[in-house]
Short mmCIF file of C-alpha atoms in Angstrom, two decimals:
data_model
loop_
_atom_site.label_atom_id
_atom_site.label_comp_id
_atom_site.label_asym_id
_atom_site.label_seq_id
_atom_site.Cartn_x
_atom_site.Cartn_y
_atom_site.Cartn_z
CA UNK A 1 7.16 -18.31 4.41
CA UNK A 2 3.62 -18.21 3.08
CA UNK A 3 3.44 -14.44 3.15
CA UNK A 4 0.63 -12.41 4.65
CA UNK A 5 -2.58 -14.42 4.70
CA UNK A 6 -6.01 -12.83 4.58
CA UNK A 7 -9.43 -14.38 4.79
CA UNK A 8 -11.92 -14.42 3.32
CA UNK A 9 -10.77 -13.33 -0.14
CA UNK A 10 -14.27 -12.22 -1.04
CA UNK A 11 -17.16 -11.26 1.17
CA UNK A 12 -20.65 -10.26 0.11
CA UNK A 13 -23.01 -9.15 2.83
CA UNK A 14 -26.11 -7.09 3.32
CA UNK A 15 -26.26 -3.68 4.87
CA UNK A 16 -26.45 -3.84 8.63
CA UNK A 17 -24.61 -7.12 8.99
CA UNK A 18 -21.40 -7.57 10.92
CA UNK A 19 -18.30 -8.29 8.86
CA UNK A 20 -15.03 -9.67 10.21
CA UNK A 21 -11.86 -9.68 8.14
CA UNK A 22 -8.87 -11.73 9.24
CA UNK A 23 -5.14 -11.43 8.81
CA UNK A 24 -2.12 -13.53 9.64
CA UNK A 25 1.11 -11.54 9.31
CA UNK A 26 4.49 -12.93 8.33
CA UNK A 27 6.06 -14.72 11.26
CA UNK A 28 8.53 -12.48 13.10
CA UNK A 29 7.11 -9.22 11.82
CA UNK A 30 6.29 -6.75 14.57
CA UNK A 31 4.22 -4.21 12.64
CA UNK A 32 0.80 -4.85 11.16
CA UNK A 33 -1.19 -2.45 9.00
CA UNK A 34 -4.78 -2.40 7.75
CA UNK A 35 -5.50 -0.50 4.52
CA UNK A 36 -8.62 0.15 2.50
CA UNK A 37 -8.50 0.62 -1.27
CA UNK A 38 -11.28 2.26 -3.30
CA UNK A 39 -11.39 3.88 -6.70
CA UNK A 40 -12.41 7.20 -5.20
CA UNK A 41 -9.99 7.44 -2.29
CA UNK A 42 -7.11 5.19 -3.33
CA UNK A 43 -5.17 3.34 -0.64
CA UNK A 44 -5.86 4.57 2.88
CA UNK A 45 -4.20 3.48 6.09
CA UNK A 46 -6.84 2.61 8.65
CA UNK A 47 -4.78 1.49 11.65
CA UNK A 48 -1.45 -0.01 12.52
CA UNK A 49 -0.10 -2.11 15.39
CA UNK A 50 3.34 -2.55 16.87
CA UNK A 51 3.91 -5.67 18.95
CA UNK A 52 0.13 -6.24 19.03
CA UNK A 53 -0.57 -2.75 20.42
CA UNK A 54 -2.59 -0.27 18.33
CA UNK A 55 -0.39 2.75 17.64
CA UNK A 56 -2.40 4.94 15.31
CA UNK A 57 -6.07 4.46 14.51
CA UNK A 58 -6.70 7.93 13.16
CA UNK A 59 -7.57 6.49 9.77
CA UNK A 60 -10.46 4.39 11.06
CA UNK A 61 -13.45 6.05 9.43
CA UNK A 62 -15.90 5.81 12.30
CA UNK A 63 -16.95 3.85 15.35
CA UNK A 64 -18.44 1.13 13.22
CA UNK A 65 -14.87 0.00 12.51
CA UNK A 66 -12.74 -1.77 15.09
CA UNK A 67 -9.50 -3.73 14.91
CA UNK A 68 -7.80 -6.09 17.30
CA UNK A 69 -4.56 -7.99 17.47
CA UNK A 70 -4.83 -10.55 20.26
CA UNK A 71 -1.44 -12.09 19.47
CA UNK A 72 1.50 -11.73 17.11
CA UNK A 73 0.03 -14.04 14.50
CA UNK A 74 -3.54 -12.82 14.15
CA UNK A 75 -5.51 -9.64 13.63
CA UNK A 76 -9.12 -8.83 12.82
CA UNK A 77 -10.88 -5.85 11.32
CA UNK A 78 -14.56 -5.70 12.17
CA UNK A 79 -17.30 -3.56 10.69
CA UNK A 80 -20.57 -3.43 12.60
CA UNK A 81 -23.01 -2.52 11.17
CA UNK A 82 -21.79 -2.57 7.60
CA UNK A 83 -22.95 -0.03 5.01
CA UNK A 84 -22.74 -0.01 1.18
CA UNK A 85 -20.07 2.72 1.30
CA UNK A 86 -17.79 0.25 3.10
CA UNK A 87 -17.47 -1.73 -0.11
CA UNK A 88 -13.76 -1.81 -0.93
CA UNK A 89 -10.71 -4.03 -0.98
CA UNK A 90 -9.15 -4.31 2.45
CA UNK A 91 -5.45 -5.11 2.68
CA UNK A 92 -3.41 -6.27 5.59
CA UNK A 93 0.35 -5.69 5.51
CA UNK A 94 3.19 -6.47 7.87
CA UNK A 95 6.77 -5.34 8.31
CA UNK A 96 9.74 -5.88 10.57
CA UNK A 97 11.79 -3.37 12.48
CA UNK A 98 11.75 0.16 13.77
CA UNK A 99 12.61 2.04 10.60
CA UNK A 100 9.96 3.74 8.51
CA UNK A 101 11.90 2.74 5.40
CA UNK A 102 11.23 -0.92 5.95
CA UNK A 103 9.27 -2.71 3.25
CA UNK A 104 5.67 -3.56 3.92
CA UNK A 105 4.50 -6.98 2.75
CA UNK A 106 0.91 -7.00 1.60
CA UNK A 107 -1.63 -9.76 1.67
CA UNK A 108 -3.85 -10.50 -1.34
CA UNK A 109 -6.72 -8.47 0.08
CA UNK A 110 -10.35 -9.08 0.94
CA UNK A 111 -12.88 -7.71 -1.54
CA UNK A 112 -15.91 -6.62 0.47
CA UNK A 113 -19.26 -5.91 -1.14
CA UNK A 114 -22.05 -4.56 1.03
CA UNK A 115 -25.43 -4.67 -0.67
CA UNK B 1 3.04 16.74 6.49
CA UNK B 2 3.74 14.44 3.59
CA UNK B 3 2.04 13.83 0.28
CA UNK B 4 2.62 12.18 -3.04
CA UNK B 5 1.31 13.13 -6.46
CA UNK B 6 1.42 10.72 -9.34
CA UNK B 7 1.02 12.42 -12.69
CA UNK B 8 -1.27 10.46 -14.94
CA UNK B 9 -3.72 7.86 -13.76
CA UNK B 10 -3.14 5.83 -16.95
CA UNK B 11 -0.05 5.42 -19.09
CA UNK B 12 0.05 3.38 -22.28
CA UNK B 13 3.26 2.28 -24.01
CA UNK B 14 4.18 -0.15 -26.73
CA UNK B 15 6.13 -3.28 -25.93
CA UNK B 16 9.83 -2.43 -26.07
CA UNK B 17 9.28 1.28 -25.48
CA UNK B 18 10.51 3.34 -22.55
CA UNK B 19 8.35 3.35 -19.44
CA UNK B 20 8.22 6.61 -17.46
CA UNK B 21 5.89 6.94 -14.48
CA UNK B 22 6.02 10.27 -12.69
CA UNK B 23 5.92 10.93 -8.98
CA UNK B 24 6.38 14.15 -7.04
CA UNK B 25 6.47 14.28 -3.29
CA UNK B 26 6.11 16.79 -0.51
CA UNK B 27 7.72 16.21 2.85
CA UNK B 28 8.68 18.38 5.80
CA UNK B 29 11.37 15.88 6.81
CA UNK B 30 13.92 13.96 4.73
CA UNK B 31 11.82 11.41 2.91
CA UNK B 32 11.99 7.74 2.28
CA UNK B 33 10.43 6.99 -1.10
CA UNK B 34 9.04 3.79 -2.52
CA UNK B 35 7.54 2.35 -5.66
CA UNK B 36 5.17 -0.57 -5.27
CA UNK B 37 3.49 -2.59 -8.01
CA UNK B 38 0.07 -4.22 -7.86
CA UNK B 39 -0.88 -6.94 -10.31
CA UNK B 40 -4.57 -7.75 -10.78
CA UNK B 41 -6.20 -9.34 -7.75
CA UNK B 42 -3.00 -9.19 -5.74
CA UNK B 43 -1.55 -7.10 -2.96
CA UNK B 44 1.17 -4.52 -3.46
CA UNK B 45 4.77 -5.59 -3.68
CA UNK B 46 7.88 -3.47 -3.41
CA UNK B 47 9.72 -2.56 -6.61
CA UNK B 48 12.37 -0.33 -5.08
CA UNK B 49 13.00 2.21 -2.35
CA UNK B 50 15.13 5.28 -1.71
CA UNK B 51 16.69 5.65 1.72
CA UNK B 52 19.38 8.26 0.93
CA UNK B 53 22.19 5.81 0.19
CA UNK B 54 22.17 6.62 -3.52
CA UNK B 55 20.00 8.88 -5.65
CA UNK B 56 19.65 6.33 -8.45
CA UNK B 57 17.90 3.27 -7.15
CA UNK B 58 17.63 0.00 -9.01
CA UNK B 59 14.77 -2.35 -8.36
CA UNK B 60 13.36 -5.61 -9.54
CA UNK B 61 12.29 -6.44 -13.08
CA UNK B 62 14.61 -3.84 -14.64
CA UNK B 63 12.97 -0.81 -13.06
CA UNK B 64 14.88 2.09 -11.59
CA UNK B 65 14.08 5.48 -10.10
CA UNK B 66 16.07 8.63 -9.47
CA UNK B 67 15.63 10.85 -6.44
CA UNK B 68 15.88 14.53 -7.39
CA UNK B 69 15.63 16.74 -4.35
CA UNK B 70 15.64 19.98 -6.34
CA UNK B 71 12.61 18.79 -8.30
CA UNK B 72 11.02 16.85 -5.40
CA UNK B 73 10.62 13.99 -7.82
CA UNK B 74 11.08 10.24 -7.80
CA UNK B 75 10.14 9.09 -11.30
CA UNK B 76 10.12 5.40 -12.20
CA UNK B 77 11.64 4.23 -15.47
CA UNK B 78 12.31 1.07 -17.41
CA UNK B 79 14.15 1.15 -20.75
CA UNK B 80 12.05 -1.46 -22.50
CA UNK B 81 8.49 -2.38 -21.55
CA UNK B 82 7.35 -5.96 -21.45
CA UNK B 83 3.79 -7.22 -21.57
CA UNK B 84 4.21 -8.56 -18.05
CA UNK B 85 4.78 -5.00 -16.77
CA UNK B 86 1.10 -4.20 -17.19
CA UNK B 87 -0.06 -3.41 -13.66
CA UNK B 88 -0.81 -0.53 -11.32
CA UNK B 89 2.12 1.33 -9.82
CA UNK B 90 2.09 3.27 -6.58
CA UNK B 91 4.57 5.84 -5.40
CA UNK B 92 4.77 6.24 -1.62
CA UNK B 93 6.54 8.40 0.95
CA UNK B 94 7.35 8.03 4.60
CA UNK B 95 9.59 10.12 6.76
CA UNK B 96 12.16 10.11 9.43
CA UNK B 97 11.06 11.36 12.81
CA UNK B 98 7.48 11.72 11.72
CA UNK B 99 6.38 10.25 15.00
CA UNK B 100 4.94 7.22 13.39
CA UNK B 101 5.05 4.70 10.65
CA UNK B 102 2.60 6.17 8.23
CA UNK B 103 3.43 5.56 4.63
CA UNK B 104 1.47 7.82 2.32
CA UNK B 105 0.57 6.26 -1.03
CA UNK B 106 -0.16 8.06 -4.25
CA UNK B 107 -3.33 7.47 -6.23
CA UNK B 108 -1.62 5.00 -8.53
CA UNK B 109 -0.81 4.88 -12.23
CA UNK B 110 -2.12 2.05 -14.33
CA UNK B 111 0.37 0.96 -16.98
CA UNK B 112 -0.92 -0.57 -20.21
CA UNK B 113 1.51 -2.30 -22.56
CA UNK B 114 0.49 -2.72 -26.20
CA UNK B 115 1.82 -5.52 -28.35
#
C-alpha cells in the first residue's frame, strides 16, 4: 500500500484566499483524522471521521475551517478565508478498527504558509 | 481527562550512549500509551504502544518503554544511540471508554545524536 497520501505537500497563499488540503487514507481504514502541527501548540486534533461520518469536530478552531469525507478514499480540509495564523503543517492520518489503541498511520503532511 | 507531559523539549546524546526520553501521563481511565517518531519532513510513525499486555514494551529500531502505573510514567529508552535516531519523539495517550478516539499527543522531544 502507498500509505496515506496528502496533497499538496506545500501551499503558499495570501491572506483571505481559500485553501483546500486533500487526503487519501489507506485502503480499508475506517477512521480518518486531521491534525495541525505548530511550534507553539504542538500537534492538535482538528476532526476525525468514522466510516465517512464526522464524529468529533471540537478541535476545529473556528467556522473558517471545514472538513468533508465524501467517500472512504478521500477527504478535504478547507480554510476560507485563510489567515496568517493558520500557517502550520497539516497532517492526515488513518486507522482501522474500533479500538482506541489502534495505530494511526500519518501522511507526510501539507506545509501551509499564509502570507 | 487525559494529558501527557514530555520532560525536555531537546535531548542530546553521543552516538553509542543511552537514550532516555521521559513521558508522564494523566488519565482518568486505564490508558493506552504510545511513542511515535517523526523524521524531518515526514509524518509520525509508531515506535511502540502499551495496551496492558505487558509493562515492558519493545518497539522498532531497538527502542523500548516501560509502563509504571505508580509513577504514571512511560519513558522511552534505547541502550545505544545511533545517528539515524535523530528525530522528534512524541508520547501519546488514549483511553478506554473515553467516548471517542482522541489520542492526546505530548509536545515532543527532539533528540540530537552527536558523533
